[in-house]
Coordinates of N, CA and C in Angstrom, one line a residue:
X975 N -12.8 -19.6 5.8 CA -12.3 -18.4 5.4 C -11.6 -17.7 6.6
X976 N -10.3 -17.2 6.6 CA -9.9 -16.4 7.4 C -10.2 -15.0 7.4
X977 N -10.5 -14.4 8.5 CA -10.9 -13.0 8.8 C -9.8 -12.1 8.2
X978 N -10.0 -10.9 7.6 CA -9.2 -10.0 7.2 C -8.8 -9.1 8.4
X979 N -7.4 -8.9 8.6 CA -7.0 -8.1 9.6 C -7.5 -6.6 9.4
X980 N -7.7 -6.2 10.6 CA -8.0 -4.6 10.6 C -7.1 -3.6 11.4
X981 N -7.0 -2.6 11.2 CA -6.3 -1.6 11.6 C -6.3 -1.5 13.2
X982 N -5.2 -1.4 13.8 CA -5.1 -1.5 15.2 C -5.5 -0.2 15.8
X983 N -5.5 1.0 15.2 CA -6.1 2.4 15.4 C -7.3 2.5 15.1
X984 N -7.9 2.1 14.1 CA -9.2 2.9 13.6 C -10.3 1.7 13.3
X985 N -9.9 0.3 12.9 CA -10.6 -0.7 12.6 C -11.0 -0.6 11.1
X986 N -10.2 0.2 10.3 CA -10.5 -0.1 8.8 C -9.7 -1.4 8.4
X987 N -9.9 -1.7 7.1 CA -9.2 -3.0 6.6 C -7.6 -2.5 6.5
X988 N -6.9 -3.4 7.1 CA -5.2 -3.3 7.0 C -4.7 -3.4 5.6
X989 N -3.9 -2.6 5.3 CA -3.1 -2.8 4.2 C -1.8 -3.6 4.3
X990 N -1.2 -3.9 5.3 CA -0.2 -4.6 5.7 C 0.1 -4.4 7.1
X991 N 1.1 -5.0 7.5 CA 1.6 -4.8 8.9 C 3.1 -4.4 9.0
X992 N 3.2 -3.7 10.0 CA 4.5 -3.3 10.5 C 5.0 -3.7 11.9
X993 N 6.4 -3.8 12.0 CA 6.9 -4.2 13.3 C 8.1 -3.2 13.4
X994 N 7.8 -2.2 14.4 CA 9.0 -1.2 14.6 C 9.4 -1.2 15.9
X995 N 10.8 -1.7 16.1 CA 11.5 -2.0 17.3 C 10.7 -2.7 18.6
X996 N 10.2 -3.8 17.8 CA 9.6 -5.0 18.5 C 7.9 -4.8 18.6
X997 N 7.5 -3.6 18.2 CA 6.1 -3.4 18.5 C 5.3 -3.9 17.1
X998 N 4.4 -4.9 17.1 CA 3.7 -5.4 15.7 C 2.3 -4.9 15.7
X999 N 2.1 -4.3 14.4 CA 0.6 -3.7 14.1 C 0.2 -4.0 12.9
X1000 N -1.2 -4.3 12.8 CA -1.7 -4.2 11.5 C -2.2 -2.7 11.2
X1001 N -1.9 -2.1 10.0 CA -2.3 -0.7 9.8 C -3.1 -0.5 8.6
X1002 N -3.7 0.4 8.5 CA -4.5 0.8 7.2 C -3.7 1.8 6.5
X1003 N -4.2 2.5 5.4 CA -3.7 3.5 4.7 C -3.4 4.7 5.4
X1004 N -4.2 5.2 6.1 CA -4.2 6.3 7.0 C -2.9 6.1 8.2
X1005 N -2.8 4.9 8.7 CA -2.0 4.9 9.7 C -0.8 4.0 9.5
X1006 N -0.3 3.9 8.3 CA 0.8 3.0 7.9 C 2.0 4.0 7.9
X1007 N 3.1 3.3 8.3 CA 4.4 4.1 8.2 C 4.7 4.5 6.6
X1008 N 5.5 5.5 6.5 CA 5.9 5.9 5.2 C 6.6 4.7 4.4
X1009 N 7.5 4.1 5.0 CA 8.2 2.9 4.3 C 7.1 1.9 4.0
X1010 N 6.2 1.7 4.4 CA 4.9 0.8 4.3 C 4.3 1.0 2.9
X1011 N 3.9 2.5 3.0 CA 3.1 2.9 1.8 C 4.1 2.9 0.5
X1012 N 5.5 3.0 0.5 CA 6.3 2.9 -0.5 C 6.3 1.4 -1.1
X1013 N 5.8 0.5 -0.5 CA 5.9 -0.9 -0.9 C 4.9 -1.2 -2.0
X1014 N 5.2 -2.0 -2.8 CA 4.0 -2.5 -4.0 C 3.3 -3.7 -3.1
X1015 N 2.2 -3.9 -3.5 CA 1.5 -5.0 -2.9 C 2.0 -6.2 -3.2
X1016 N 2.2 -7.0 -1.9 CA 2.9 -8.2 -1.9 C 4.3 -8.0 -1.6
X1017 N 4.9 -6.9 -1.4 CA 6.4 -6.7 -1.2 C 6.7 -6.8 0.4
X1018 N 7.8 -7.0 0.7 CA 8.2 -7.3 2.2 C 9.8 -6.2 2.2
X1019 N 9.8 -5.5 3.2 CA 11.1 -5.0 3.6 C 11.3 -5.0 4.9
X1020 N 12.7 -5.3 5.2 CA 13.3 -5.5 6.7 C 14.5 -4.5 6.7
X1021 N 14.6 -3.6 7.7 CA 15.5 -2.6 7.9 C 15.8 -3.0 9.4
X1022 N 17.0 -3.6 9.6 CA 17.5 -4.0 10.9 C 16.3 -4.5 11.7
X1023 N 15.7 -4.1 12.7 CA 14.9 -4.8 13.7 C 13.4 -4.3 13.1
X1024 N 13.3 -3.6 12.0 CA 12.0 -3.0 11.5 C 11.7 -4.2 10.4
X1025 N 10.3 -4.3 10.3 CA 10.0 -5.4 9.3 C 8.5 -4.6 8.8
X1026 N 8.4 -4.4 7.5 CA 7.1 -4.0 6.7 C 6.7 -5.0 5.7
X1027 N 5.4 -5.2 5.7 CA 4.8 -6.3 4.6 C 3.4 -5.4 4.1
X1028 N 3.3 -5.5 3.1 CA 2.2 -4.9 2.2 C 1.3 -6.1 1.7
X1029 N 0.1 -6.1 2.0 CA -0.5 -7.1 1.5 C -1.0 -7.2 0.0
X1030 N -1.1 -8.3 -0.5 CA -1.2 -8.2 -2.2 C -3.0 -8.0 -2.4

């Protein structure tokens, strides 16, 4: 079984990933960008070079 990703900042379970201007990071609820928090579980959004994916 694959290990669940953890937040790059604090080590909590990640709720998704965000890629902002080339930087890629797994983030928890506390460190997620507001655009990632607006997504429903399983949803993805792309805005130019920015990508947000919320885990289901």
